[in-house]
Amino acid sequence: MYRISKEKLNDLYAKINETSGLYIPVKRAGEVNYAVWGEGKEVSLETLKTVKSPKSMFFPQTENMMKFKTDGKNIEVIDVREQFDERRPFVLFGVKACDYKAIEVLDKVFLGDPVDSYYKMRRETTTIVTLACSRPEESCFCKVFDVDATAPQGDVTTWLDAEYLYWQANTEKGEALTALVQELLEEGGETEVATQQAQTKAVIERLPFSNLDLSRFTPENLNALFNEKEWEEMSEACLGCGTCTFVCPTCQCFDIRDFKTNEGVIRYRCWDSCMYSDFTLMAHGNSRTTQMQRFRQRFMHKLVYYPSQYDGTYSCVGCGRCVNKCPQNLNIVKVIKTLGGKNND
Amino acid sequence: MIEETLIPKVGVITDVRKDTPDVKTFRVVGTDGKKLFQHMPGQCAMVSVPGVGECMFSITSSPTNEEYMEFSIKKCGCVTEVIHAMEVGQQITVRGPYGKNFPVEEDFKGKDLLFIAGGIGLAPLRSVINYVRHYRDHYGKVVIVYGARSKDDLVDIEEIQTEWMNEPNIEVYLTIDRPQEGWDGHVGFVPAYVKELGLDPNMTAVLCGPPIMIKFTLAGLLELGFEKSRVYTTLELRMKCGVGKCGRCNVGDKFVCKDGPVFRMTELDELPDEY
Ligand SMILES: Cc1cc2nc3c(=O)[nH]c(=O)nc-3n(C[C@H](O)[C@H](O)[C@H](O)COP(=O)(O)OP(=O)(O)OC[C@H]3O[C@@H](n4cnc5c(N)ncnc54)[C@H](O)[C@@H]3O)c2cc1C
Ligand code: SF4
Ligand code: SF4
Ligand code: FES
């Protein structure tokens, strides 16, 4: 294990920035989000919940996928993916354990057959440096989903205390990054990290949502859960604004659309939301006509459908963003408490 | 550069047939004149008009056709309207094939087959029927029941009348909803007709058509003693990616684009009622 004193973090960022783009939580206009690092940027590593999750590094909110040139009756398809070849490698820095788990959740979707090349190319050229949490918030419940906030995975894991950032490489990519910044690192930190981990774990135990019961969310209960009458009441206040889906680090839904420009047609994809009424609209009808059905879809997907599709892994990671951001104070915690199992009261 | 299923191939329309007032069948090949890709009966493809949009259609031609693919397209919105205005020589884009096919090489082999279609629902069935005709001796009896609103709404009536109806070993029953001048065939809805025909319940049945037709026809078949595990249908949900990633077309834990569109009735029974 290595460490670097907090005063030298700027040198660390600058060093990384020499060879790679650096995406890191940065405070702008009072809000913290992942952004490109540069001298003078206000880095805020400690912020637990960036407004948008780092998923946009691999699955951007909007992304051009291809172009078409049309000439009379003819069409030419232009592959725009060459842009990736020219793109600098990236280091994504400061990813919290829940958000890292969320990337693994999205990996199963986008790297599964057939591989999504857009996602894969971004993913492959990015080195992920995670940061262990030391001050979890009340809305955090990652423990429920077996996330260890004190030992996130990733290419490099880091821990931060009052004086130092501690550094441990986990993968080949991580070793390469370590070699690059070696001159700034010094050995040490095992005891400090262990102490911090023990303290944080004790705090996590006491968080209000740390012991939610998920036991009823199994594929066998799919239909029983789907037919619960509680969905009506739980979803009544939902505005269908889609905020919960856009801030969620594991929401995968996207739309594919065309945009006419002077130089031809651009086909792009953008995040979409199952909370919207036209999400499933077809020429001859709509399979989800009520907000209750859409609300149910979102939470059933996280807690039942996704686990059933991918070996039992839940697609909620307990980041708590939807808990903080829903204007109507609806969220997955309420759903779990209502339907998750008898140990929820 | 690795392959990307979302990037389509360019196809050229080589023939346009007007089947009904709102359905046209388009023949498509690649720019090299060859078939764009192989598929199995029941699989679909995403067809697009750049700048307008992409839509999923069943590949209605049989895989045994080595020369081209066909799509029977009903005019019902932005993209399909533009496609309907297209002429021979126009290029479009196509990607696929997507979805699970009918189990023609597995469960259907050696069985007596009953095909029941309503309206544009013939599109996915035409592919299977012509596949079965191609490998005729691999299958038992073939019975086809096809209905539409009026005689003008029967898709591919020419092929049905000149080819299917003249083949030994294939029984074809046509019906239209209301009496019409120039029609001396059966009149009445498909579900009622199916019951009237007193079909052999040991056949393996495939149903395609509007949800309401499927619902009543299935009930009729069950009354006749058909087994649900030997009745198949296809589902249609809004689609974007076609490969189980955009999150749009699920029914419960199944993505219709990837795990369907072909489903056994017993599989549908296990899914929540949201399609
Ligand atoms: C698996 C599958 C197989 C299909 N096979 C055929 C076929 O063989 N022949 C045929 O005529 N039609 C078929 N359809 C329906 C066809 O996709 C729609 O009629 C078509 O998308 C309508 O598009 P539009 O832009 O003209 O209509 P609009 O209503 O303007 O469509 C707007 C958007 O809604 C979507 N949409 C609208 N209706 C449907 C629908 N019924 N299903 C899915 N998405 C829809 C379109 O993708 C489009 O992006 C099939 C659909 C699916 C899912
Ligand atoms: S559902 Fe809510 S708590 Fe769970 S991962 Fe998404 S935003 Fe975070
Ligand atoms: S649950 Fe809340 S955040 Fe999500 S769509 Fe409904 S009102 Fe918006
Ligand atoms: S169409 Fe995208 S998931 Fe089925």
mmCIF file of N, CA, C and O in Angstrom, chain A residues 283, chain B residues 13 15-28 45-49 53-61 69-86 92-94 119-124 126 153 155-156 236:
data_model
loop_
_atom_site.group_PDB
_atom_site.id
_atom_site.type_symbol
_atom_site.label_atom_id
_atom_site.label_comp_id
_atom_site.label_asym_id
_atom_site.label_seq_id
_atom_site.Cartn_x
_atom_site.Cartn_y
_atom_site.Cartn_z
ATOM 1 N N ALA A 283 -48.154 2.154 -32.194
ATOM 2 C CA ALA A 283 -49.205 2.618 -33.094
ATOM 3 C C ALA A 283 -50.581 2.118 -32.647
ATOM 4 O O ALA A 283 -51.563 2.831 -32.727
ATOM 5 N N ILE B 13 -34.606 -1.651 -52.202
ATOM 6 C CA ILE B 13 -35.920 -2.214 -52.485
ATOM 7 C C ILE B 13 -35.951 -2.636 -53.948
ATOM 8 O O ILE B 13 -35.680 -1.834 -54.840
ATOM 9 N N ASP B 15 -38.617 -4.722 -55.172
ATOM 10 C CA ASP B 15 -39.984 -4.982 -55.605
ATOM 11 C C ASP B 15 -40.942 -4.457 -54.545
ATOM 12 O O ASP B 15 -40.658 -4.528 -53.346
ATOM 13 N N VAL B 16 -42.056 -3.903 -54.983
ATOM 14 C CA VAL B 16 -43.089 -3.447 -54.048
ATOM 15 C C VAL B 16 -44.413 -4.026 -54.510
ATOM 16 O O VAL B 16 -44.762 -3.924 -55.683
ATOM 17 N N ARG B 17 -45.122 -4.682 -53.591
ATOM 18 C CA ARG B 17 -46.411 -5.283 -53.907
ATOM 19 C C ARG B 17 -47.461 -4.664 -53.008
ATOM 20 O O ARG B 17 -47.267 -4.590 -51.803
ATOM 21 N N LYS B 18 -48.552 -4.211 -53.580
ATOM 22 C CA LYS B 18 -49.623 -3.690 -52.730
ATOM 23 C C LYS B 18 -50.548 -4.849 -52.390
ATOM 24 O O LYS B 18 -51.187 -5.417 -53.263
ATOM 25 N N ASP B 19 -50.583 -5.230 -51.126
ATOM 26 C CA ASP B 19 -51.381 -6.382 -50.731
ATOM 27 C C ASP B 19 -52.799 -5.995 -50.389
ATOM 28 O O ASP B 19 -53.752 -6.666 -50.738
ATOM 29 N N THR B 20 -52.927 -4.940 -49.615
ATOM 30 C CA THR B 20 -54.237 -4.504 -49.149
ATOM 31 C C THR B 20 -54.191 -2.978 -49.169
ATOM 32 O O THR B 20 -53.146 -2.392 -49.424
ATOM 33 N N PRO B 21 -55.309 -2.340 -48.871
ATOM 34 C CA PRO B 21 -55.279 -0.868 -48.881
ATOM 35 C C PRO B 21 -54.178 -0.297 -47.980
ATOM 36 O O PRO B 21 -53.654 0.766 -48.267
ATOM 37 N N ASP B 22 -53.809 -0.982 -46.878
ATOM 38 C CA ASP B 22 -52.774 -0.403 -46.017
ATOM 39 C C ASP B 22 -51.567 -1.312 -45.773
ATOM 40 O O ASP B 22 -50.760 -1.034 -44.887
ATOM 41 N N VAL B 23 -51.432 -2.371 -46.524
ATOM 42 C CA VAL B 23 -50.243 -3.225 -46.377
ATOM 43 C C VAL B 23 -49.543 -3.377 -47.718
ATOM 44 O O VAL B 23 -50.186 -3.680 -48.736
ATOM 45 N N LYS B 24 -48.239 -3.137 -47.708
ATOM 46 C CA LYS B 24 -47.428 -3.392 -48.893
ATOM 47 C C LYS B 24 -46.307 -4.338 -48.507
ATOM 48 O O LYS B 24 -45.809 -4.290 -47.390
ATOM 49 N N THR B 25 -45.906 -5.172 -49.459
ATOM 50 C CA THR B 25 -44.783 -6.066 -49.202
ATOM 51 C C THR B 25 -43.583 -5.593 -50.014
ATOM 52 O O THR B 25 -43.693 -5.339 -51.214
ATOM 53 N N PHE B 26 -42.464 -5.426 -49.304
ATOM 54 C CA PHE B 26 -41.243 -4.898 -49.918
ATOM 55 C C PHE B 26 -40.190 -5.987 -49.991
ATOM 56 O O PHE B 26 -39.930 -6.666 -49.001
ATOM 57 N N ARG B 27 -39.596 -6.120 -51.177
ATOM 58 C CA ARG B 27 -38.519 -7.076 -51.353
ATOM 59 C C ARG B 27 -37.215 -6.289 -51.215
ATOM 60 O O ARG B 27 -37.084 -5.206 -51.796
ATOM 61 N N VAL B 28 -36.265 -6.829 -50.437
ATOM 62 C CA VAL B 28 -35.036 -6.090 -50.149
ATOM 63 C C VAL B 28 -33.800 -6.971 -50.357
ATOM 64 O O VAL B 28 -33.793 -8.136 -49.945
ATOM 65 N N ALA B 45 -36.396 -7.895 -38.075
ATOM 66 C CA ALA B 45 -35.299 -6.998 -38.421
ATOM 67 C C ALA B 45 -35.739 -5.568 -38.182
ATOM 68 O O ALA B 45 -36.922 -5.246 -38.262
ATOM 69 N N MET B 46 -34.767 -4.706 -37.877
ATOM 70 C CA MET B 46 -35.017 -3.286 -37.719
ATOM 71 C C MET B 46 -34.786 -2.619 -39.065
ATOM 72 O O MET B 46 -33.679 -2.663 -39.597
ATOM 73 N N VAL B 47 -35.829 -2.034 -39.587
ATOM 74 C CA VAL B 47 -35.737 -1.367 -40.880
ATOM 75 C C VAL B 47 -35.784 0.124 -40.607
ATOM 76 O O VAL B 47 -36.545 0.566 -39.759
ATOM 77 N N SER B 48 -34.963 0.897 -41.290
ATOM 78 C CA SER B 48 -35.063 2.322 -41.033
ATOM 79 C C SER B 48 -34.930 3.197 -42.252
ATOM 80 O O SER B 48 -34.352 2.834 -43.269
ATOM 81 N N VAL B 49 -35.537 4.361 -42.108
ATOM 82 C CA VAL B 49 -35.406 5.437 -43.062
ATOM 83 C C VAL B 49 -34.625 6.507 -42.307
ATOM 84 O O VAL B 49 -35.159 7.114 -41.382
ATOM 85 N N GLY B 53 -36.814 7.323 -38.789
ATOM 86 C CA GLY B 53 -36.826 6.431 -37.633
ATOM 87 C C GLY B 53 -36.646 4.984 -38.015
ATOM 88 O O GLY B 53 -36.544 4.636 -39.198
ATOM 89 N N GLU B 54 -36.620 4.163 -36.983
ATOM 90 C CA GLU B 54 -36.405 2.726 -37.154
ATOM 91 C C GLU B 54 -37.617 1.969 -36.641
ATOM 92 O O GLU B 54 -38.181 2.343 -35.617
ATOM 93 N N CYS B 55 -37.993 0.897 -37.313
ATOM 94 C CA CYS B 55 -39.100 0.060 -36.847
ATOM 95 C C CYS B 55 -38.767 -1.405 -37.004
ATOM 96 O O CYS B 55 -38.068 -1.795 -37.919
ATOM 97 N N MET B 56 -39.356 -2.197 -36.124
ATOM 98 C CA MET B 56 -39.170 -3.636 -36.169
ATOM 99 C C MET B 56 -40.233 -4.268 -37.061
ATOM 100 O O MET B 56 -41.410 -3.929 -36.960
ATOM 101 N N PHE B 57 -39.804 -5.169 -37.924
ATOM 102 C CA PHE B 57 -40.748 -5.938 -38.739
ATOM 103 C C PHE B 57 -40.340 -7.395 -38.776
ATOM 104 O O PHE B 57 -39.155 -7.712 -38.765
ATOM 105 N N SER B 58 -41.336 -8.257 -38.868
ATOM 106 C CA SER B 58 -41.052 -9.677 -39.079
ATOM 107 C C SER B 58 -40.482 -9.831 -40.477
ATOM 108 O O SER B 58 -40.911 -9.157 -41.403
ATOM 109 N N ILE B 59 -39.541 -10.748 -40.614
ATOM 110 C CA ILE B 59 -39.048 -11.076 -41.948
ATOM 111 C C ILE B 59 -40.039 -12.096 -42.481
ATOM 112 O O ILE B 59 -40.118 -13.219 -41.987
ATOM 113 N N THR B 60 -40.853 -11.667 -43.429
ATOM 114 C CA THR B 60 -41.977 -12.511 -43.842
ATOM 115 C C THR B 60 -41.578 -13.557 -44.868
ATOM 116 O O THR B 60 -42.246 -14.568 -45.050
ATOM 117 N N SER B 61 -40.446 -13.327 -45.549
ATOM 118 C CA SER B 61 -39.982 -14.323 -46.512
ATOM 119 C C SER B 61 -39.376 -15.498 -45.758
ATOM 120 O O SER B 61 -38.969 -15.367 -44.607
ATOM 121 N N MET B 69 -35.005 -10.827 -49.049
ATOM 122 C CA MET B 69 -35.871 -10.842 -47.875
ATOM 123 C C MET B 69 -37.106 -10.029 -48.195
ATOM 124 O O MET B 69 -37.030 -9.107 -49.010
ATOM 125 N N GLU B 70 -38.207 -10.342 -47.532
ATOM 126 C CA GLU B 70 -39.403 -9.518 -47.723
ATOM 127 C C GLU B 70 -39.981 -9.081 -46.381
ATOM 128 O O GLU B 70 -39.884 -9.804 -45.387
ATOM 129 N N PHE B 71 -40.556 -7.890 -46.400
ATOM 130 C CA PHE B 71 -41.257 -7.352 -45.230
ATOM 131 C C PHE B 71 -42.653 -6.944 -45.662
ATOM 132 O O PHE B 71 -42.789 -6.242 -46.658
ATOM 133 N N SER B 72 -43.663 -7.391 -44.926
ATOM 134 C CA SER B 72 -45.023 -6.913 -45.185
ATOM 135 C C SER B 72 -45.308 -5.835 -44.158
ATOM 136 O O SER B 72 -45.298 -6.095 -42.956
ATOM 137 N N ILE B 73 -45.539 -4.642 -44.643
ATOM 138 C CA ILE B 73 -45.591 -3.490 -43.739
ATOM 139 C C ILE B 73 -46.931 -2.780 -43.800
ATOM 140 O O ILE B 73 -47.401 -2.380 -44.862
ATOM 141 N N LYS B 74 -47.510 -2.647 -42.624
ATOM 142 C CA LYS B 74 -48.796 -1.959 -42.512
ATOM 143 C C LYS B 74 -48.550 -0.481 -42.244
ATOM 144 O O LYS B 74 -47.765 -0.128 -41.360
ATOM 145 N N LYS B 75 -49.238 0.338 -42.990
ATOM 146 C CA LYS B 75 -49.066 1.787 -42.828
ATOM 147 C C LYS B 75 -49.802 2.231 -41.574
ATOM 148 O O LYS B 75 -51.019 2.080 -41.476
ATOM 149 N N CYS B 76 -49.069 2.760 -40.588
ATOM 150 C CA CYS B 76 -49.780 3.184 -39.378
ATOM 151 C C CYS B 76 -49.098 4.322 -38.641
ATOM 152 O O CYS B 76 -49.503 4.683 -37.551
ATOM 153 N N GLY B 77 -48.057 4.923 -39.199
ATOM 154 C CA GLY B 77 -47.404 6.023 -38.488
ATOM 155 C C GLY B 77 -46.308 6.629 -39.328
ATOM 156 O O GLY B 77 -46.248 6.406 -40.535
ATOM 157 N N CYS B 78 -45.423 7.399 -38.666
ATOM 158 C CA CYS B 78 -44.406 8.178 -39.401
ATOM 159 C C CYS B 78 -43.551 7.342 -40.341
ATOM 160 O O CYS B 78 -43.484 7.605 -41.532
ATOM 161 N N VAL B 79 -42.869 6.338 -39.771
ATOM 162 C CA VAL B 79 -41.909 5.587 -40.576
ATOM 163 C C VAL B 79 -42.615 4.759 -41.648
ATOM 164 O O VAL B 79 -42.228 4.775 -42.822
ATOM 165 N N THR B 80 -43.665 4.067 -41.238
ATOM 166 C CA THR B 80 -44.339 3.181 -42.189
ATOM 167 C C THR B 80 -44.986 3.983 -43.321
ATOM 168 O O THR B 80 -45.075 3.511 -44.449
ATOM 169 N N GLU B 81 -45.394 5.204 -43.039
ATOM 170 C CA GLU B 81 -45.965 6.043 -44.087
ATOM 171 C C GLU B 81 -44.907 6.378 -45.140
ATOM 172 O O GLU B 81 -45.151 6.295 -46.335
ATOM 173 N N VAL B 82 -43.711 6.734 -44.666
ATOM 174 C CA VAL B 82 -42.625 7.062 -45.595
ATOM 175 C C VAL B 82 -42.235 5.822 -46.400
ATOM 176 O O VAL B 82 -42.019 5.893 -47.613
ATOM 177 N N ILE B 83 -42.179 4.670 -45.733
ATOM 178 C CA ILE B 83 -41.809 3.447 -46.453
ATOM 179 C C ILE B 83 -42.845 3.138 -47.538
ATOM 180 O O ILE B 83 -42.507 2.756 -48.647
ATOM 181 N N HIS B 84 -44.112 3.358 -47.205
ATOM 182 C CA HIS B 84 -45.163 3.073 -48.183
ATOM 183 C C HIS B 84 -45.049 3.919 -49.441
ATOM 184 O O HIS B 84 -45.520 3.536 -50.506
ATOM 185 N N ALA B 85 -44.428 5.079 -49.302
ATOM 186 C CA ALA B 85 -44.291 5.951 -50.476
ATOM 187 C C ALA B 85 -43.073 5.583 -51.315
ATOM 188 O O ALA B 85 -42.808 6.206 -52.340
ATOM 189 N N MET B 86 -42.322 4.580 -50.878
ATOM 190 C CA MET B 86 -41.069 4.254 -51.572
ATOM 191 C C MET B 86 -41.278 3.411 -52.818
ATOM 192 O O MET B 86 -42.207 2.624 -52.918
ATOM 193 N N ILE B 92 -32.840 1.614 -48.112
ATOM 194 C CA ILE B 92 -33.262 1.736 -46.717
ATOM 195 C C ILE B 92 -32.148 1.089 -45.886
ATOM 196 O O ILE B 92 -31.198 0.579 -46.462
ATOM 197 N N THR B 93 -32.266 1.101 -44.572
ATOM 198 C CA THR B 93 -31.259 0.364 -43.809
ATOM 199 C C THR B 93 -31.937 -0.763 -43.046
ATOM 200 O O THR B 93 -33.118 -0.668 -42.681
ATOM 201 N N VAL B 94 -31.185 -1.822 -42.829
ATOM 202 C CA VAL B 94 -31.726 -3.012 -42.181
ATOM 203 C C VAL B 94 -30.689 -3.552 -41.204
ATOM 204 O O VAL B 94 -29.497 -3.576 -41.511
ATOM 205 N N GLY B 119 -55.262 -10.708 -40.096
ATOM 206 C CA GLY B 119 -54.709 -9.479 -40.677
ATOM 207 C C GLY B 119 -53.227 -9.556 -40.964
ATOM 208 O O GLY B 119 -52.735 -10.510 -41.554
ATOM 209 N N ILE B 120 -52.491 -8.538 -40.477
ATOM 210 C CA ILE B 120 -51.058 -8.453 -40.726
ATOM 211 C C ILE B 120 -50.305 -9.551 -39.965
ATOM 212 O O ILE B 120 -49.125 -9.808 -40.221
ATOM 213 N N GLY B 121 -50.991 -10.223 -39.058
ATOM 214 C CA GLY B 121 -50.415 -11.349 -38.324
ATOM 215 C C GLY B 121 -49.921 -12.458 -39.240
ATOM 216 O O GLY B 121 -49.180 -13.347 -38.822
ATOM 217 N N LEU B 122 -50.309 -12.394 -40.509
ATOM 218 C CA LEU B 122 -49.815 -13.394 -41.449
ATOM 219 C C LEU B 122 -48.311 -13.226 -41.679
ATOM 220 O O LEU B 122 -47.617 -14.197 -42.009
ATOM 221 N N ALA B 123 -47.802 -11.993 -41.488
ATOM 222 C CA ALA B 123 -46.398 -11.707 -41.824
ATOM 223 C C ALA B 123 -45.410 -12.698 -41.189
ATOM 224 O O ALA B 123 -44.638 -13.318 -41.909
ATOM 225 N N PRO B 124 -45.436 -12.880 -39.864
ATOM 226 C CA PRO B 124 -44.488 -13.849 -39.296
ATOM 227 C C PRO B 124 -44.819 -15.286 -39.701
ATOM 228 O O PRO B 124 -43.920 -16.112 -39.846
ATOM 229 N N ARG B 126 -46.117 -16.395 -42.542
ATOM 230 C CA ARG B 126 -45.791 -16.712 -43.936
ATOM 231 C C ARG B 126 -44.387 -17.313 -44.028
ATOM 232 O O ARG B 126 -44.134 -18.246 -44.785
ATOM 233 N N ASP B 153 -58.431 -7.041 -47.388
ATOM 234 C CA ASP B 153 -57.448 -6.943 -46.303
ATOM 235 C C ASP B 153 -56.658 -8.230 -46.086
ATOM 236 O O ASP B 153 -55.867 -8.330 -45.153
ATOM 237 N N VAL B 155 -53.706 -10.327 -46.619
ATOM 238 C CA VAL B 155 -52.346 -10.085 -47.099
ATOM 239 C C VAL B 155 -51.876 -11.284 -47.919
ATOM 240 O O VAL B 155 -52.154 -12.430 -47.560
ATOM 241 N N ASP B 156 -51.197 -11.021 -49.015
ATOM 242 C CA ASP B 156 -50.594 -12.090 -49.825
ATOM 243 C C ASP B 156 -51.587 -13.093 -50.364
ATOM 244 O O ASP B 156 -51.293 -14.272 -50.503
ATOM 245 N N GLU B 236 -45.845 -8.312 -29.618
ATOM 246 C CA GLU B 236 -45.348 -7.093 -30.241
ATOM 247 C C GLU B 236 -45.298 -6.009 -29.184
ATOM 248 O O GLU B 236 -46.329 -5.625 -28.639
#
